[in-house]
PDB file of C-alpha atoms in Angstrom:
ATOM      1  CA  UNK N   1     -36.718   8.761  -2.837  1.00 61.00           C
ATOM      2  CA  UNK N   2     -36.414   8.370  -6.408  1.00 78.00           C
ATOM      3  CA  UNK N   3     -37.301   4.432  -6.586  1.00 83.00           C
ATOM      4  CA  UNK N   4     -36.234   3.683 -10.076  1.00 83.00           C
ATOM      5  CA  UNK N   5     -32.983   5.724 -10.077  1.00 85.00           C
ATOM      6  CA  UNK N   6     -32.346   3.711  -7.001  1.00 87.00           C
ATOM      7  CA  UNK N   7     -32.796   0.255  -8.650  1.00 89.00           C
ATOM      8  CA  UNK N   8     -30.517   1.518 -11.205  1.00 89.00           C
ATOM      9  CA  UNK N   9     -28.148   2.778  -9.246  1.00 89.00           C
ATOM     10  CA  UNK N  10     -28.329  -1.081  -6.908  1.00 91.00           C
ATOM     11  CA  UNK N  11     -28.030  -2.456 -10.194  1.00 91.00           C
ATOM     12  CA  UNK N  12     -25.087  -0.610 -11.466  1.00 89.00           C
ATOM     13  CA  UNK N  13     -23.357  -1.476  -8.099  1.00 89.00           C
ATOM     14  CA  UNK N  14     -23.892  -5.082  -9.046  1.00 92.00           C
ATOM     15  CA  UNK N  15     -22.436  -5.188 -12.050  1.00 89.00           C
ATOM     16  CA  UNK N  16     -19.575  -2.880 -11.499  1.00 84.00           C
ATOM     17  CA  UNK N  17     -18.814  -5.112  -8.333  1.00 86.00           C
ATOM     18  CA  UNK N  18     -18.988  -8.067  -9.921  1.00 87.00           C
ATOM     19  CA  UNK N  19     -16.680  -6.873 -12.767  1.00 82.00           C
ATOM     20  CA  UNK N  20     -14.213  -6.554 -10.101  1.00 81.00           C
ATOM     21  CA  UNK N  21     -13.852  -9.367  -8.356  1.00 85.00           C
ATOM     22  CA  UNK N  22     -15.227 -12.026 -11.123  1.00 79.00           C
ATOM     23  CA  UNK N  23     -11.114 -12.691 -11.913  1.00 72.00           C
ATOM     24  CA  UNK N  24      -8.556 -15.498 -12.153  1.00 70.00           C
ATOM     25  CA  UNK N  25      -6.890 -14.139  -8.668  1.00 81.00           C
ATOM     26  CA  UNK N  26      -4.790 -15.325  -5.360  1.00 84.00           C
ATOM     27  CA  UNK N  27      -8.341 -14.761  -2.943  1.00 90.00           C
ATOM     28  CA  UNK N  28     -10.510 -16.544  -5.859  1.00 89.00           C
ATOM     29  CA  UNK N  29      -7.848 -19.753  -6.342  1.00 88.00           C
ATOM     30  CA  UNK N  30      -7.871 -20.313  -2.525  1.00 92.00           C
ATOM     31  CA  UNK N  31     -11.852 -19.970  -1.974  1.00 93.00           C
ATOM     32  CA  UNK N  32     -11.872 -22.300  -4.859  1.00 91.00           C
ATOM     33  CA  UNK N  33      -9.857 -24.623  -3.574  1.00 89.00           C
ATOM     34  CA  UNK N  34     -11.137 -24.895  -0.387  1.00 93.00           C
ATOM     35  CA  UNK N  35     -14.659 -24.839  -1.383  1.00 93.00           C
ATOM     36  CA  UNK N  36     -13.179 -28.027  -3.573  1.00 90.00           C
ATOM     37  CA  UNK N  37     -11.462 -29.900  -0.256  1.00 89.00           C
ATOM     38  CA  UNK N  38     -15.104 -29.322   1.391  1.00 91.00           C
ATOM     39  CA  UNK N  39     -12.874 -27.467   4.253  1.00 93.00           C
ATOM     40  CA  UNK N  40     -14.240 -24.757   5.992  1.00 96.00           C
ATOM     41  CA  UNK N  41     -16.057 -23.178   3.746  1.00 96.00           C
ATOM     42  CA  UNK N  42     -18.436 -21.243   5.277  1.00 97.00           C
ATOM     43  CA  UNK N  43     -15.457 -19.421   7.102  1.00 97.00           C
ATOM     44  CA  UNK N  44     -13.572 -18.883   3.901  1.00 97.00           C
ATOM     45  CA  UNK N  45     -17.057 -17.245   2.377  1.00 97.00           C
ATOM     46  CA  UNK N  46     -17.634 -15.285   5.221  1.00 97.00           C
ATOM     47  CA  UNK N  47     -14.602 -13.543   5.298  1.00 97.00           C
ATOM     48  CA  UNK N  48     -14.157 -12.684   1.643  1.00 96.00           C
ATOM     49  CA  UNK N  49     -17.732 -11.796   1.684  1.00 96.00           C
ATOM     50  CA  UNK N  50     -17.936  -9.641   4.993  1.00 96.00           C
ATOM     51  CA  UNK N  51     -14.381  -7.847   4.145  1.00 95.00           C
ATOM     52  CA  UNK N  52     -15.696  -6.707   0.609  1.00 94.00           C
ATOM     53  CA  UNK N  53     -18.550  -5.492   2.551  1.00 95.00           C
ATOM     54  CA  UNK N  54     -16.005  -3.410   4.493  1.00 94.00           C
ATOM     55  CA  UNK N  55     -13.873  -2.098   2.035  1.00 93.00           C
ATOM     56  CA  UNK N  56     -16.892  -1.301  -0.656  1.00 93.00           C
ATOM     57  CA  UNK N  57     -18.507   0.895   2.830  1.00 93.00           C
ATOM     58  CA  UNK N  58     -14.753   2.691   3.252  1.00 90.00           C
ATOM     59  CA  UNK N  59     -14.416   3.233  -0.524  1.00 87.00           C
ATOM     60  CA  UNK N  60     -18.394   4.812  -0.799  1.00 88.00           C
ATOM     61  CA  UNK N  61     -17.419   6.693   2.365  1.00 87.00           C
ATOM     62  CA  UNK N  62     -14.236   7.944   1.044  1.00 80.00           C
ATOM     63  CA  UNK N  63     -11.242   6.501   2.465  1.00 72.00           C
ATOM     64  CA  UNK N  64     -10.130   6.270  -1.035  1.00 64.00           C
ATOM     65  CA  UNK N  65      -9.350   9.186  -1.132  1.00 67.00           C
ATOM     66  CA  UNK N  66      -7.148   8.610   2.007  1.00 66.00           C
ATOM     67  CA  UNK N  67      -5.744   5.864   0.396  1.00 63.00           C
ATOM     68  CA  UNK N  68      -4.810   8.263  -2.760  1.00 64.00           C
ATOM     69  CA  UNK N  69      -3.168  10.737  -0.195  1.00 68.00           C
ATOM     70  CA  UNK N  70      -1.292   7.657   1.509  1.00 67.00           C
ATOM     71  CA  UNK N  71       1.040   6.267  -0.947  1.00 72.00           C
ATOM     72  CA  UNK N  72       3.037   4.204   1.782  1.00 74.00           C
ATOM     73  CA  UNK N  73       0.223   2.182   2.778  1.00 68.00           C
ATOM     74  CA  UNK N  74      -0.059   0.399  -0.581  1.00 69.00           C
ATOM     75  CA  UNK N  75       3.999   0.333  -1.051  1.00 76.00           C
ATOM     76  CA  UNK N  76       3.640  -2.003   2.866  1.00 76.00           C
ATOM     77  CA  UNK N  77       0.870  -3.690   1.365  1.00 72.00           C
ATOM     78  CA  UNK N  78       2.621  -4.647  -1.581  1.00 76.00           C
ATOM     79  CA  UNK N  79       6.090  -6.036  -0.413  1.00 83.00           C
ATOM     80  CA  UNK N  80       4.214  -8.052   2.326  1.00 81.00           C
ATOM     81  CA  UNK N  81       1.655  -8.942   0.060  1.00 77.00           C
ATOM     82  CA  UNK N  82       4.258 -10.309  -2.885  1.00 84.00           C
ATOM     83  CA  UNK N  83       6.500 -12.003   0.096  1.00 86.00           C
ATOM     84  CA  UNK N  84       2.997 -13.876   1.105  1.00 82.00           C
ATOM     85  CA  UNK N  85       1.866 -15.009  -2.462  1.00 82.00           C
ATOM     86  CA  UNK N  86       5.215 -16.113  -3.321  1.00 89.00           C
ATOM     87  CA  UNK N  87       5.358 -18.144  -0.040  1.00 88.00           C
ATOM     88  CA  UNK N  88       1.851 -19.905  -0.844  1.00 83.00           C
ATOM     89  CA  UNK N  89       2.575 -20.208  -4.288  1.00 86.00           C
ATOM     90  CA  UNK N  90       5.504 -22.479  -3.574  1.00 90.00           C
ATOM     91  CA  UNK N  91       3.670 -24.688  -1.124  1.00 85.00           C
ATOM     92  CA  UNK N  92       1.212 -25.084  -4.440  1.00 84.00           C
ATOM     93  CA  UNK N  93       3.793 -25.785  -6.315  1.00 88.00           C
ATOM     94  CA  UNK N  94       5.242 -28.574  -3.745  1.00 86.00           C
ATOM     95  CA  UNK N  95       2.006 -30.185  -2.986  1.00 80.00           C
ATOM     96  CA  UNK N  96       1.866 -30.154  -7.154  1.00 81.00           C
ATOM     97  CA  UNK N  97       5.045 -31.894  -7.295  1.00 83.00           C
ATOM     98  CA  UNK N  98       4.391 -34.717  -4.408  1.00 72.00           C
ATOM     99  CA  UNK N  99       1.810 -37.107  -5.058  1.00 54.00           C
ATOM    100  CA  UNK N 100       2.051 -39.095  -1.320  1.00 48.00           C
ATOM    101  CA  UNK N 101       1.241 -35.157   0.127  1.00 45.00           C
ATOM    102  CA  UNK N 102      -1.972 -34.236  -2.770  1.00 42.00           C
ATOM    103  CA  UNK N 103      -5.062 -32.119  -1.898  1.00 44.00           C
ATOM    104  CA  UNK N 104      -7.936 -33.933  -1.219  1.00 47.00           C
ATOM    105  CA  UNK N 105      -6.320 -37.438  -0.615  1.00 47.00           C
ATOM    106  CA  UNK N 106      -6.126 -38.953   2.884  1.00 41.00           C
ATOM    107  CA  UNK N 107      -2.800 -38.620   3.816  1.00 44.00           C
ATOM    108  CA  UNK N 108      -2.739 -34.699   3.846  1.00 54.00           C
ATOM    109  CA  UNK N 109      -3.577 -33.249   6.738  1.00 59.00           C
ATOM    110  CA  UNK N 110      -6.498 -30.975   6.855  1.00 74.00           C
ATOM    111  CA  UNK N 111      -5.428 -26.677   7.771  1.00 83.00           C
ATOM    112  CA  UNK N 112      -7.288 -25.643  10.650  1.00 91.00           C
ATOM    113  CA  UNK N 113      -9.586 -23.229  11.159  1.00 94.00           C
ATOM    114  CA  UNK N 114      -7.713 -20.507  12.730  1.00 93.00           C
ATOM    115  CA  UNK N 115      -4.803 -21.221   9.871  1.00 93.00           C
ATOM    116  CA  UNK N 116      -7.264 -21.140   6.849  1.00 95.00           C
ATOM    117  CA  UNK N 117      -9.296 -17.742   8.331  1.00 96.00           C
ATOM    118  CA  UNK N 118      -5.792 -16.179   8.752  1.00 94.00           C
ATOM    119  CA  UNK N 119      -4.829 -17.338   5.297  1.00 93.00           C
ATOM    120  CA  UNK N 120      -7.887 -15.787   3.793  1.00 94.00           C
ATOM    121  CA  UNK N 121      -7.532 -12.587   5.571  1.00 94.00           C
ATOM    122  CA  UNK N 122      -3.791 -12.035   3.905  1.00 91.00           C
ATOM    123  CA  UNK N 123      -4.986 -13.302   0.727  1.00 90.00           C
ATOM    124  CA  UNK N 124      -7.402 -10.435   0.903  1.00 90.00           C
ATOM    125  CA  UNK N 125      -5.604  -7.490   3.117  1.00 90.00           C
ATOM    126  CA  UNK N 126      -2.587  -7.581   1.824  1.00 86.00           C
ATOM    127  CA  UNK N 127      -3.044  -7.459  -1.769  1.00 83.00           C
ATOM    128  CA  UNK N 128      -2.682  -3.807  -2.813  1.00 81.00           C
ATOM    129  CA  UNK N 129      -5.739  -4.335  -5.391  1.00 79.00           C
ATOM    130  CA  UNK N 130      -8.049  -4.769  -3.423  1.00 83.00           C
ATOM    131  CA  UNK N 131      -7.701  -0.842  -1.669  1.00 81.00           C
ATOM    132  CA  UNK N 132      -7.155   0.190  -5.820  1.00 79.00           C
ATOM    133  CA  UNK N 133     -10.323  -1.744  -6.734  1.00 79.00           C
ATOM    134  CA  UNK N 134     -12.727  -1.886  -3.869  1.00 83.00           C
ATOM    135  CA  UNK N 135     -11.875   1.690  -2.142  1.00 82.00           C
ATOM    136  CA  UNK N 136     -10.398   3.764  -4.766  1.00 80.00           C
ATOM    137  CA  UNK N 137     -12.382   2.844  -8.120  1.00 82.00           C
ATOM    138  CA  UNK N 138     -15.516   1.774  -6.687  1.00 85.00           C
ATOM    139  CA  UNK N 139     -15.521   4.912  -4.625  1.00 83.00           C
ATOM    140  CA  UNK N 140     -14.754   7.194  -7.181  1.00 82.00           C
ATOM    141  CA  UNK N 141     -17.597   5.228  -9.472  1.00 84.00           C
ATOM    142  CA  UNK N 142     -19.697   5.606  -6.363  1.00 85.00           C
ATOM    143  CA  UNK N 143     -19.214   9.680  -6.230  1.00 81.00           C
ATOM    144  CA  UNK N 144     -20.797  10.360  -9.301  1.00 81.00           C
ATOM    145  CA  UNK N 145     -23.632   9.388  -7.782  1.00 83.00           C
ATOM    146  CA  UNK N 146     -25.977  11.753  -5.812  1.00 78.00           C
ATOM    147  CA  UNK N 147     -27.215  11.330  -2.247  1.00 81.00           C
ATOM    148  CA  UNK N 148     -28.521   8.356  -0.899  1.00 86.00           C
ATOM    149  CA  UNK N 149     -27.778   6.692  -4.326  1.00 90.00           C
ATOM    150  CA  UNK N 150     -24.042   6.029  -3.372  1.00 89.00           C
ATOM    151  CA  UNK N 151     -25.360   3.595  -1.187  1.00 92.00           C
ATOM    152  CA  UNK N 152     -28.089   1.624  -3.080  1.00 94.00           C
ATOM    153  CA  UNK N 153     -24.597   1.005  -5.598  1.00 93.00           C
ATOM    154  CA  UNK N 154     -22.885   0.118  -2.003  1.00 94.00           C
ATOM    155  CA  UNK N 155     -25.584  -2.194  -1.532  1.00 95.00           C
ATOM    156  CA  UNK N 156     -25.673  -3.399  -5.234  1.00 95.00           C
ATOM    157  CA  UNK N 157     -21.756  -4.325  -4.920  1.00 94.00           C
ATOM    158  CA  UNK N 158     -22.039  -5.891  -1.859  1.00 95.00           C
ATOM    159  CA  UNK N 159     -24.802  -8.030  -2.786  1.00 96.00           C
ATOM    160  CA  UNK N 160     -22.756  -9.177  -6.062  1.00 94.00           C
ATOM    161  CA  UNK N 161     -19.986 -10.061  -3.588  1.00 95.00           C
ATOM    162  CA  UNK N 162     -21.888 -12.146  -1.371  1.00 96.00           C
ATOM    163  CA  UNK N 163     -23.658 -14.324  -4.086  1.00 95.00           C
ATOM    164  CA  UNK N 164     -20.093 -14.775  -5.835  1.00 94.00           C
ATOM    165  CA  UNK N 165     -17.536 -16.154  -3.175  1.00 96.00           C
ATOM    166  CA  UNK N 166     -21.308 -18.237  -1.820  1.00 96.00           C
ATOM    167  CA  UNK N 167     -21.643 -19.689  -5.606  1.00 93.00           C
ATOM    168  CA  UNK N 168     -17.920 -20.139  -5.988  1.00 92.00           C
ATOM    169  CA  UNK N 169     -17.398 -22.030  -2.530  1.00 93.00           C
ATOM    170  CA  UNK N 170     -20.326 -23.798  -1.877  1.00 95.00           C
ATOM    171  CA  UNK N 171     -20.361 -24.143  -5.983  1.00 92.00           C
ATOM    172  CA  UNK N 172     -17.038 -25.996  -6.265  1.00 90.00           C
ATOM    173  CA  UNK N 173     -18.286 -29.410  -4.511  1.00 86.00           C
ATOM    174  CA  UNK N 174     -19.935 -29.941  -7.737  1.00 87.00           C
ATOM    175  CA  UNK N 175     -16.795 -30.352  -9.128  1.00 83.00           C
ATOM    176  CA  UNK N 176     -16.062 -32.946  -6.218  1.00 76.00           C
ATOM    177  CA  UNK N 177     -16.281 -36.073  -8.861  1.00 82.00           C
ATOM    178  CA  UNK N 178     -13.609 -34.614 -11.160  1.00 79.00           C
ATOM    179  CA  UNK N 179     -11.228 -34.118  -8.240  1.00 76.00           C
ATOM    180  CA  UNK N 180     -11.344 -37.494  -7.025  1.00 73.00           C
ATOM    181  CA  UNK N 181      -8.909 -38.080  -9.543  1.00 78.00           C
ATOM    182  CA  UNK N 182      -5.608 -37.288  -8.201  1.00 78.00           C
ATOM    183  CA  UNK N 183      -4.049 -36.292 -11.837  1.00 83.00           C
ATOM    184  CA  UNK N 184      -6.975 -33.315 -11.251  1.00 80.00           C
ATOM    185  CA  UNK N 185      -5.637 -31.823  -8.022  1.00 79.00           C
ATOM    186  CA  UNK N 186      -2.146 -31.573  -9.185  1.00 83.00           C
ATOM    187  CA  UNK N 187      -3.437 -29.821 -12.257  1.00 85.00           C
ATOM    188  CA  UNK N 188      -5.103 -27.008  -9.881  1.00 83.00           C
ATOM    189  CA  UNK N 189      -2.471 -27.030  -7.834  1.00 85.00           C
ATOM    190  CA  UNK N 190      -0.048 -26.043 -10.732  1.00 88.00           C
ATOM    191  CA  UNK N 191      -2.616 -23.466 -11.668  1.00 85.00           C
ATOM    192  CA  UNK N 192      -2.847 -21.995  -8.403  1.00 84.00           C
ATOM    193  CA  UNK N 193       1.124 -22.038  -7.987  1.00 87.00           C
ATOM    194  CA  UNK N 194       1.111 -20.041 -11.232  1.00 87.00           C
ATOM    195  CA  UNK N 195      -1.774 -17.764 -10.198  1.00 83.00           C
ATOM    196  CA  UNK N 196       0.012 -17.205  -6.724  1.00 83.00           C
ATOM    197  CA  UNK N 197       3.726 -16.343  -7.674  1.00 87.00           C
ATOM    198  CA  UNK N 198       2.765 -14.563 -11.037  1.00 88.00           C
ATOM    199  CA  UNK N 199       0.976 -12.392  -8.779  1.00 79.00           C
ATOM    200  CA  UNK N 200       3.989 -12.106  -6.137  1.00 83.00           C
ATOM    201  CA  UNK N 201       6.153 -11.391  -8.912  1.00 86.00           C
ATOM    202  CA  UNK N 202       4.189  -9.078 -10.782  1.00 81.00           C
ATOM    203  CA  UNK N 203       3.841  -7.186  -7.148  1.00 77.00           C
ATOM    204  CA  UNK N 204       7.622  -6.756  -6.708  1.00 80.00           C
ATOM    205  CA  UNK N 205       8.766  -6.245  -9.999  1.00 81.00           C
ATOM    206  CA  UNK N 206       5.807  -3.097 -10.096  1.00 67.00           C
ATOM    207  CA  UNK N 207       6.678   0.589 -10.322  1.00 56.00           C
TER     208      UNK N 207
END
């Protein structure tokens, strides 16, 4: 094994990875916010994490080119995927638009576990990107490469994955003295009720 062309290859994987997923977008807004609230975030980082894990493994292996062949999938993904952001993005927009009901202050009730892991997991399954980003380009970036090499950039992306959703929701309690102000949580509430229905919108008006 050729260790430098390896390291390169782990390294390219890194950057190419993080390129992807370093984005103002629905999964980001929601680990942000929870990572913000304090509310299970180790749950919300472990699924983003351990699904890009999944999909960068399926896109090296080649499911993208499944994916290519399967133009129905993404059309499913899509529609439910738009129906969801649009939903969330109104409940943003709500919780924006009612002070007695803001993130963060005692009166809202916190989402359970089993509500915010579900939450994540549409977030991230059913946005048609993510098989377009993670399976399809990073596995056709991934095929120029020869032999075991595919997978030191596998490894490379997954790594970059990891250490991003970790810094951005264990990260975001820094920001814990800002948002104790409750002018600051309806300010990232209106940005993620933006972020959320432009991206619902943007997902059904498509072609």
């Amino acid at each position: 094994m050729d260790v430098a062309s390896a390291a390169l290859a782990a390294l390219s994987g890194l950057g190419f990875g993080l390129s992807l997923i370093v984005v103002i977008g629905a999964q980001n807004a929601f680990v942000l916010r929870q990572g913000i609230r304090g509310e299970h975030v180790t749950a919300v980082v472990a699924v983003c994490a351990l699904s890009d894990v999944v999909l960068i493994a399926a896109g090296v292996a080649g499911l993208g080119a499944v994916v290519r062949a399967a133009p129905a999938v993404l059309l499913v993904a899509r529609y439910a995927g738009a129906a969801f952001l649009i939903g969330y993005g109104v409940l943003a927009a709500r919780r924006a638009l009612a002070p007695a009901t803001l993130a963060g202050e005692a009166g809202e009730a916190s989402m359970a576990l089993g509500a915010t892991v579900l939450t994540c997991l549409a977030l991230t399954w059913l946005n048609p990107h993510v098989y377009l980003d993670t399976v399809v380009l990073l596995g056709s970036f991934a095929s120029t490469y020869a032999g075991s090499n595919r997978w030191f950039l596998a490894a490379g992306a997954m790594l970059g994955s990891i250490v991003w959703f970790s810094g951005l929701g264990f990260g975001a309690r820094l920001l814990g003295p800002l948002f104790a102000r409750r002018i600051a949580w309806r300010v990232l509430d209106c940005a993620v009720a933006v972020v959320m229905l432009t991206l619902g919108l943007v997902l059904v008006l498509k072609h």
